[in-house]
mmCIF file of C-alpha atoms in Angstrom:
data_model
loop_
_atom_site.group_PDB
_atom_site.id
_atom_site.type_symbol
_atom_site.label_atom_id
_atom_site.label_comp_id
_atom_site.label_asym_id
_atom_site.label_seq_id
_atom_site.Cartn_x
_atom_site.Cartn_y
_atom_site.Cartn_z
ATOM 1 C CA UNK A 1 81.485 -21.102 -110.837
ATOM 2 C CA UNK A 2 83.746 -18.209 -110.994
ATOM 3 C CA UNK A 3 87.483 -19.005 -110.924
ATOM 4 C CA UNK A 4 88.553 -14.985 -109.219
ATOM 5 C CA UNK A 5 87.744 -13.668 -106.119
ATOM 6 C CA UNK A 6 87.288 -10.034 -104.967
ATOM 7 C CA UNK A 7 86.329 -7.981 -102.486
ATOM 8 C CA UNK A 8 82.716 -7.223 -102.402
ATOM 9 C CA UNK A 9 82.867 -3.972 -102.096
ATOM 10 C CA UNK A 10 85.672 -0.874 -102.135
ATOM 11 C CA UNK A 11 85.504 3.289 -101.611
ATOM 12 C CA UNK A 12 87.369 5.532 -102.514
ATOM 13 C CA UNK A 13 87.519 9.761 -102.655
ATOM 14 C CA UNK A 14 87.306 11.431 -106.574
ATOM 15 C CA UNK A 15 90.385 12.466 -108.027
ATOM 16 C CA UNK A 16 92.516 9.800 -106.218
ATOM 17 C CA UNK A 17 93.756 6.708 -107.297
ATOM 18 C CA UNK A 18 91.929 3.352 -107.117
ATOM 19 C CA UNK A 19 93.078 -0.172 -107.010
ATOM 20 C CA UNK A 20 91.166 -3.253 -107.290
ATOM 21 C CA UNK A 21 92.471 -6.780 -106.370
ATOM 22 C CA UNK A 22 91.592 -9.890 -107.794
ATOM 23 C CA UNK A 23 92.817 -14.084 -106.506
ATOM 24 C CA UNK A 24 93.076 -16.261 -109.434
ATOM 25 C CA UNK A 25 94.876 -19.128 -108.003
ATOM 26 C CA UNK A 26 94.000 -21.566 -110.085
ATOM 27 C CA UNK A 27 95.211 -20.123 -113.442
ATOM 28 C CA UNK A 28 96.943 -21.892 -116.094
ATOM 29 C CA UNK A 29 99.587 -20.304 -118.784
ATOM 30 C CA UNK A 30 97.174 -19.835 -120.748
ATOM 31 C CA UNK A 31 94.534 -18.415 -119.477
ATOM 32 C CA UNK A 32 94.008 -14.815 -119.671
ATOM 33 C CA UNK A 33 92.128 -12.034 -116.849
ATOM 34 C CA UNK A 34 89.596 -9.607 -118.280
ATOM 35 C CA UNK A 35 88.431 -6.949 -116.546
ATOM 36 C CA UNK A 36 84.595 -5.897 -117.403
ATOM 37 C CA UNK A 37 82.560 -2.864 -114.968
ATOM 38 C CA UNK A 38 78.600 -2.785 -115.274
ATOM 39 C CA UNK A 39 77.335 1.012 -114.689
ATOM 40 C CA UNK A 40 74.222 0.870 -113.101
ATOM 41 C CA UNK A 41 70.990 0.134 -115.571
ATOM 42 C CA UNK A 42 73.934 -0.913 -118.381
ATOM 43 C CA UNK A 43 75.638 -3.589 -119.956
ATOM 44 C CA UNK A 44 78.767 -4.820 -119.009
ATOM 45 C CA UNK A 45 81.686 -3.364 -120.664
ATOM 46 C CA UNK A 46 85.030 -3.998 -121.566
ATOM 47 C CA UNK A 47 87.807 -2.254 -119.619
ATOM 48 C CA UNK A 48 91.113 -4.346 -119.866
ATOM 49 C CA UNK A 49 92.843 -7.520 -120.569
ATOM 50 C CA UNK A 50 95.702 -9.314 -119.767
ATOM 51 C CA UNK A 51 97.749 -12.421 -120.205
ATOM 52 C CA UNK A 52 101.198 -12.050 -118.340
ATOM 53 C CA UNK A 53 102.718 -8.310 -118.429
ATOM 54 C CA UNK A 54 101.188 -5.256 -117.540
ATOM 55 C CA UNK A 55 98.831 -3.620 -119.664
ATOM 56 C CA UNK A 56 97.876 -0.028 -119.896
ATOM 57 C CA UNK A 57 95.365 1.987 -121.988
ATOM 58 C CA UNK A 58 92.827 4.826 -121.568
ATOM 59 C CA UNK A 59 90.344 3.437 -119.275
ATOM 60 C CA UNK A 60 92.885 1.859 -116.645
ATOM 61 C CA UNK A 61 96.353 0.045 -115.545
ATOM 62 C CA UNK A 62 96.187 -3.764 -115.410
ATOM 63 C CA UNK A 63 99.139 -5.158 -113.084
ATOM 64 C CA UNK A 64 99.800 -8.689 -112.972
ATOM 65 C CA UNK A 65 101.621 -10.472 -110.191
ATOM 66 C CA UNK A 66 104.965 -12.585 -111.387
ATOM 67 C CA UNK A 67 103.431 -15.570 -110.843
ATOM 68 C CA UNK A 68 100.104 -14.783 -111.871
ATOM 69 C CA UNK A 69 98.021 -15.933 -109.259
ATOM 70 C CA UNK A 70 96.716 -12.594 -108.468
ATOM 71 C CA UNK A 71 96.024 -9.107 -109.979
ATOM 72 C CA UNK A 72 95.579 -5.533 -109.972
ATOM 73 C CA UNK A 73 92.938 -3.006 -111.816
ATOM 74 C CA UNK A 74 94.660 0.511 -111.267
ATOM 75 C CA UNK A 75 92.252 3.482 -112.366
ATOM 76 C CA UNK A 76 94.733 6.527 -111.671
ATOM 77 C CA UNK A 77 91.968 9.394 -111.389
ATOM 78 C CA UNK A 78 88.582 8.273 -109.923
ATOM 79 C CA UNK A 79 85.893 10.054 -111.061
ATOM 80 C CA UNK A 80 81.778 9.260 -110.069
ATOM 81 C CA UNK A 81 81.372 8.059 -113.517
ATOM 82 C CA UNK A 82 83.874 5.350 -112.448
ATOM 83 C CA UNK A 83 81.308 4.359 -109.876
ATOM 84 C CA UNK A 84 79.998 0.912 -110.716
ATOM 85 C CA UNK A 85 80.602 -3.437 -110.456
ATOM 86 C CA UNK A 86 83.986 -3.794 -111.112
ATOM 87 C CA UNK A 87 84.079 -7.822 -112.607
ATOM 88 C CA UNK A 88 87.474 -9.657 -112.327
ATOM 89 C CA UNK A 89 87.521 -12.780 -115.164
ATOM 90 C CA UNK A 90 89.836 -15.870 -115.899
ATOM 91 C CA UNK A 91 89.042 -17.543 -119.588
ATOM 92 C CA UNK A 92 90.327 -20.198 -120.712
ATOM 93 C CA UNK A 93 90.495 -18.758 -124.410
ATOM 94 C CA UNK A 94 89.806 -15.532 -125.205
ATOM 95 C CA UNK A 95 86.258 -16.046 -126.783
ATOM 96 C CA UNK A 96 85.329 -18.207 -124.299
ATOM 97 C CA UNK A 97 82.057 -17.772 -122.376
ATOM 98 C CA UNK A 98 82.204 -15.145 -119.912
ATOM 99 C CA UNK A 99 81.784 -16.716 -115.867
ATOM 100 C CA UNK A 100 81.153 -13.700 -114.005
ATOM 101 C CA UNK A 101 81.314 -13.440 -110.428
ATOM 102 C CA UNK A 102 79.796 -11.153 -107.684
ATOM 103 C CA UNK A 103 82.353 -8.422 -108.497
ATOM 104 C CA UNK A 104 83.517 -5.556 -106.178
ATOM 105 C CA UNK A 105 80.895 -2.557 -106.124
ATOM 106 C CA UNK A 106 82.957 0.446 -106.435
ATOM 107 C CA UNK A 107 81.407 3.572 -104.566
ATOM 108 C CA UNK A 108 83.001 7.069 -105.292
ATOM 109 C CA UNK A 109 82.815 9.764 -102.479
ATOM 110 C CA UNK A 110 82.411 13.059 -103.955
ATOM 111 C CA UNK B 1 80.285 1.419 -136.481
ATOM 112 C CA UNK B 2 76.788 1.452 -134.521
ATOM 113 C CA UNK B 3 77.461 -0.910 -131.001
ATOM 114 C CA UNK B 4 75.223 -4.048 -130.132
ATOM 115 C CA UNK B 5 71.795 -3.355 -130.572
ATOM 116 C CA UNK B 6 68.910 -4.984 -128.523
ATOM 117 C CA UNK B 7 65.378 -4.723 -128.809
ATOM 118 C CA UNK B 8 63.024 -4.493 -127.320
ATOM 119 C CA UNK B 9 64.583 -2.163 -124.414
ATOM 120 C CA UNK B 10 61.764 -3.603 -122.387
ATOM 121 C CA UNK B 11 59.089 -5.818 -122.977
ATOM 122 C CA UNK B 12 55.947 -6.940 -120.799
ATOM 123 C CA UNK B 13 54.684 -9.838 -121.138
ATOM 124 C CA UNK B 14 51.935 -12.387 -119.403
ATOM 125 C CA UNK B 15 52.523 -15.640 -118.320
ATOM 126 C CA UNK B 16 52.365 -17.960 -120.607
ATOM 127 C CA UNK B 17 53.013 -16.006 -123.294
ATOM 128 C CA UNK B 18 56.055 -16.073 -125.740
ATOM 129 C CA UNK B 19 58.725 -13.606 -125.825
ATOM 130 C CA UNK B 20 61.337 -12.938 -128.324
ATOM 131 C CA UNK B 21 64.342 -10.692 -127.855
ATOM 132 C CA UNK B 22 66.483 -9.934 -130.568
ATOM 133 C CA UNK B 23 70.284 -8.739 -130.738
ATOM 134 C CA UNK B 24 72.215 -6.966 -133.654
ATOM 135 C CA UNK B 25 75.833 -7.517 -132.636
ATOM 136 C CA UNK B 26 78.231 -5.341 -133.945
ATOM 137 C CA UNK B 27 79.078 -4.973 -137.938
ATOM 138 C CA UNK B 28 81.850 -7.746 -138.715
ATOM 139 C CA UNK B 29 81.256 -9.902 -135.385
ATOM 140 C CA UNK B 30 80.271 -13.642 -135.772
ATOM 141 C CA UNK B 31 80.098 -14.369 -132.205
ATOM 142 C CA UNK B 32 76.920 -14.023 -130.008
ATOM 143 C CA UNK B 33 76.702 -14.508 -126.219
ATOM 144 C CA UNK B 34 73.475 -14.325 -124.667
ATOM 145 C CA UNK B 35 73.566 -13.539 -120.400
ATOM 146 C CA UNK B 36 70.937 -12.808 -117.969
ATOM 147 C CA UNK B 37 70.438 -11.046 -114.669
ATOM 148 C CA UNK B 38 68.269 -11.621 -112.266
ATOM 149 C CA UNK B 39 67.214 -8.512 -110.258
ATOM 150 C CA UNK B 40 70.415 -7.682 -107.566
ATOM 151 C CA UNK B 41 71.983 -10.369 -108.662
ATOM 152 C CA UNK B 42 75.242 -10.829 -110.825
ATOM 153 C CA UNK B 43 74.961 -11.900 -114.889
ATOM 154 C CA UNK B 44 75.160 -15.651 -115.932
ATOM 155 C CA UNK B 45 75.832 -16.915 -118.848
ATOM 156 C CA UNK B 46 73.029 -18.747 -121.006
ATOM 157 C CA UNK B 47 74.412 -19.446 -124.551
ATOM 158 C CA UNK B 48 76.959 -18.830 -127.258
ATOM 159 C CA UNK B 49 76.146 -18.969 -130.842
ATOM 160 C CA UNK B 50 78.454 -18.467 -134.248
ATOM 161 C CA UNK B 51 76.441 -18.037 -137.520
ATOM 162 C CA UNK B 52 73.616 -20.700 -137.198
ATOM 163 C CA UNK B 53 75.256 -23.014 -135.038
ATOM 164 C CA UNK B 54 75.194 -22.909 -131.283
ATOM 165 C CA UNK B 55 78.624 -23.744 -129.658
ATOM 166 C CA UNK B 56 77.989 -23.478 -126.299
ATOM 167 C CA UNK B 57 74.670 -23.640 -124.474
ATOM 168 C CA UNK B 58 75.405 -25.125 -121.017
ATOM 169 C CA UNK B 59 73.736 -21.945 -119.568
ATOM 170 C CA UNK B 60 70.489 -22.550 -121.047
ATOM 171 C CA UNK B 61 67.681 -23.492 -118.988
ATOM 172 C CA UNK B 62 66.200 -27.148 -120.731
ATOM 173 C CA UNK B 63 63.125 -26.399 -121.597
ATOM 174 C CA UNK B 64 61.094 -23.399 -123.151
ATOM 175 C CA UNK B 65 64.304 -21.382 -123.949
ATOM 176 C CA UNK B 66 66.207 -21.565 -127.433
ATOM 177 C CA UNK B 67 68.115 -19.312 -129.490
ATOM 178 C CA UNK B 68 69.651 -18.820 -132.973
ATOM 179 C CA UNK B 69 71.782 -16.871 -135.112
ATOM 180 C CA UNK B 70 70.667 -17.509 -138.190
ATOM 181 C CA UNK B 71 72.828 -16.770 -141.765
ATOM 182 C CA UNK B 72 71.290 -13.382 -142.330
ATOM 183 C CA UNK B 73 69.344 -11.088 -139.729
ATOM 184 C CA UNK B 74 69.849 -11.057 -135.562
ATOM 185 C CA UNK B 75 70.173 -13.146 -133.194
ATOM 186 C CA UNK B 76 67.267 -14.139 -131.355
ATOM 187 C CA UNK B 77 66.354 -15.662 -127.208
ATOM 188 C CA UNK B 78 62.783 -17.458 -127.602
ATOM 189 C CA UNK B 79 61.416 -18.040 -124.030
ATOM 190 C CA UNK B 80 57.873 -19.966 -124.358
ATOM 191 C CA UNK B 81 55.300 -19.896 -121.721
ATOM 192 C CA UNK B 82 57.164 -17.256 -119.631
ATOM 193 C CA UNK B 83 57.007 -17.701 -115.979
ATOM 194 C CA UNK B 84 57.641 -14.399 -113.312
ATOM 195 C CA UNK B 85 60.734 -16.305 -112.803
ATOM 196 C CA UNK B 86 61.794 -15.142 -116.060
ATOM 197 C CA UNK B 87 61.579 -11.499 -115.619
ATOM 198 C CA UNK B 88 65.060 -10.136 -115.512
ATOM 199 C CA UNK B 89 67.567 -8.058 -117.744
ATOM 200 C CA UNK B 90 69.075 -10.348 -120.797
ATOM 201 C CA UNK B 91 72.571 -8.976 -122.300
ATOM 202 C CA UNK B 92 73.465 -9.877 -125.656
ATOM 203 C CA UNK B 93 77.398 -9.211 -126.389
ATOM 204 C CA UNK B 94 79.322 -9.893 -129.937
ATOM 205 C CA UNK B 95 82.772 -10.481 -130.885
ATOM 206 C CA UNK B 96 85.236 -10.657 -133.786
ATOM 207 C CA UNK B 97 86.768 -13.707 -133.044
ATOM 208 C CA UNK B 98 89.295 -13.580 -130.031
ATOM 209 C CA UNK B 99 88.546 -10.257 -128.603
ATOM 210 C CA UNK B 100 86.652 -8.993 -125.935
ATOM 211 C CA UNK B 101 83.187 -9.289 -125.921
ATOM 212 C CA UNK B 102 80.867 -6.172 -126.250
ATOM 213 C CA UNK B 103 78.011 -5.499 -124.131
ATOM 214 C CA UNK B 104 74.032 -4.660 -125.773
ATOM 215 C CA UNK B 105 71.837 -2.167 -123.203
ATOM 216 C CA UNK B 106 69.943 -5.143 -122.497
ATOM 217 C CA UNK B 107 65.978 -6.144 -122.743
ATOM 218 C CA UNK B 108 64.148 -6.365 -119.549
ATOM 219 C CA UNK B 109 61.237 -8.612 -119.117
ATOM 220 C CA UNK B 110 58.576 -8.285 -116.584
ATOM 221 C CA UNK B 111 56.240 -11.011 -116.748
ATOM 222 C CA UNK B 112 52.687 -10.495 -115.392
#
């Protein structure tokens, strides 16, 4: 079973910033959270990763709370293309099998 | 550097019939994962293979499903005797090691 839990589902306007929670209570030092979106008809793909500081890079903002328990996918410009399941993940090593959950459908207004 | 490859895109089969699906992964990864999705419904994870040896395949149904990875060529899913509940999208992804895994388009299988 998944380890995360997120909303099912979140809106927000184009152009604006968009944040997306995730609950990993259970998580040990060394596990890290992934971050994965599925457009609709595609494969999953990779968006961000973390362990225990903040990461940034082009896609998005990944903000980790201090005791790691929970976390934050920032994308700072929503666009429709963003539009899609947004997949929260807690693995145990980093080539570990991937245990996705229901994710939280993210619908764009226009 | 060409991504995952899949193929078939899609594939049709009857019951009972055998189908194969085969996935490239990326030039210079040695890891395989194999997932499927049922339709509206999130992706679980079936198997995960390194150069001819499967390491994990907890997600793998017990019978009529296997897969390899063999020394030279792609990866292949063999379901035997498909069933309709078989028809779904599978998602191959590769890695290099301990990075993050990268996604194929996916094959979808209807089965008559």
């Amino acid at each position: 079973d998944a380890k995360t839990t997120q909303p099912n589902s979140m809106e927000s306007n184009e152009e604006e910033p968009v944040h997306l929670p995730c609950n990993h209570s259970t998580i040990s030092g060394t596990d890290y959270i992934h971050w994965y979106r599925q457009l609709p008809s595609q494969g999953p793909e990779y968006v961000i990763h973390g362990l225990t500081s903040n990461v940034n890079n082009r896609m998005a903002s990944l903000a980790i709370a201090e005791d790691r328990k929970s976390s934050t996918l920032i994308l700072h410009r929503a666009t429709l293309r963003d539009a899609a399941v947004y997949y929260c993940i807690q693995t145990m090593n980093r080539d570990d099998k991937i245990i996705f959950g229901k994710g939280t459908r993210l619908h764009i207004l226009p | 550097n060409a991504g995952v490859m899949q193929n078939p895109r899609h594939l049709v089969r009857r019951r009972g019939q055998e189908a194969r699906l085969r996935c490239s992964p990326m030039k210079g990864h040695s890891h395989v994962y194999w997932y499927r999705q049922l339709p509206e419904e999130g992706l679980k994870f079936m198997v995960y293979l390194q150069k001819e040896n499967i390491i994990d395949e907890s997600g793998m149904p017990k019978e009529r499903f296997s897969a390899e990875f063999p020394k030279e060529g792609p990866s292949i899913l063999r379901i035997q005797q498909v069933v309709r509940g078989d028809s779904a999208a599978y998602f191959c992804a590769s890695s290099w090691g301990y990075n993050e895994q990268f996604f194929g388009p996916g094959t979808r299988l209807t089965v008559l």
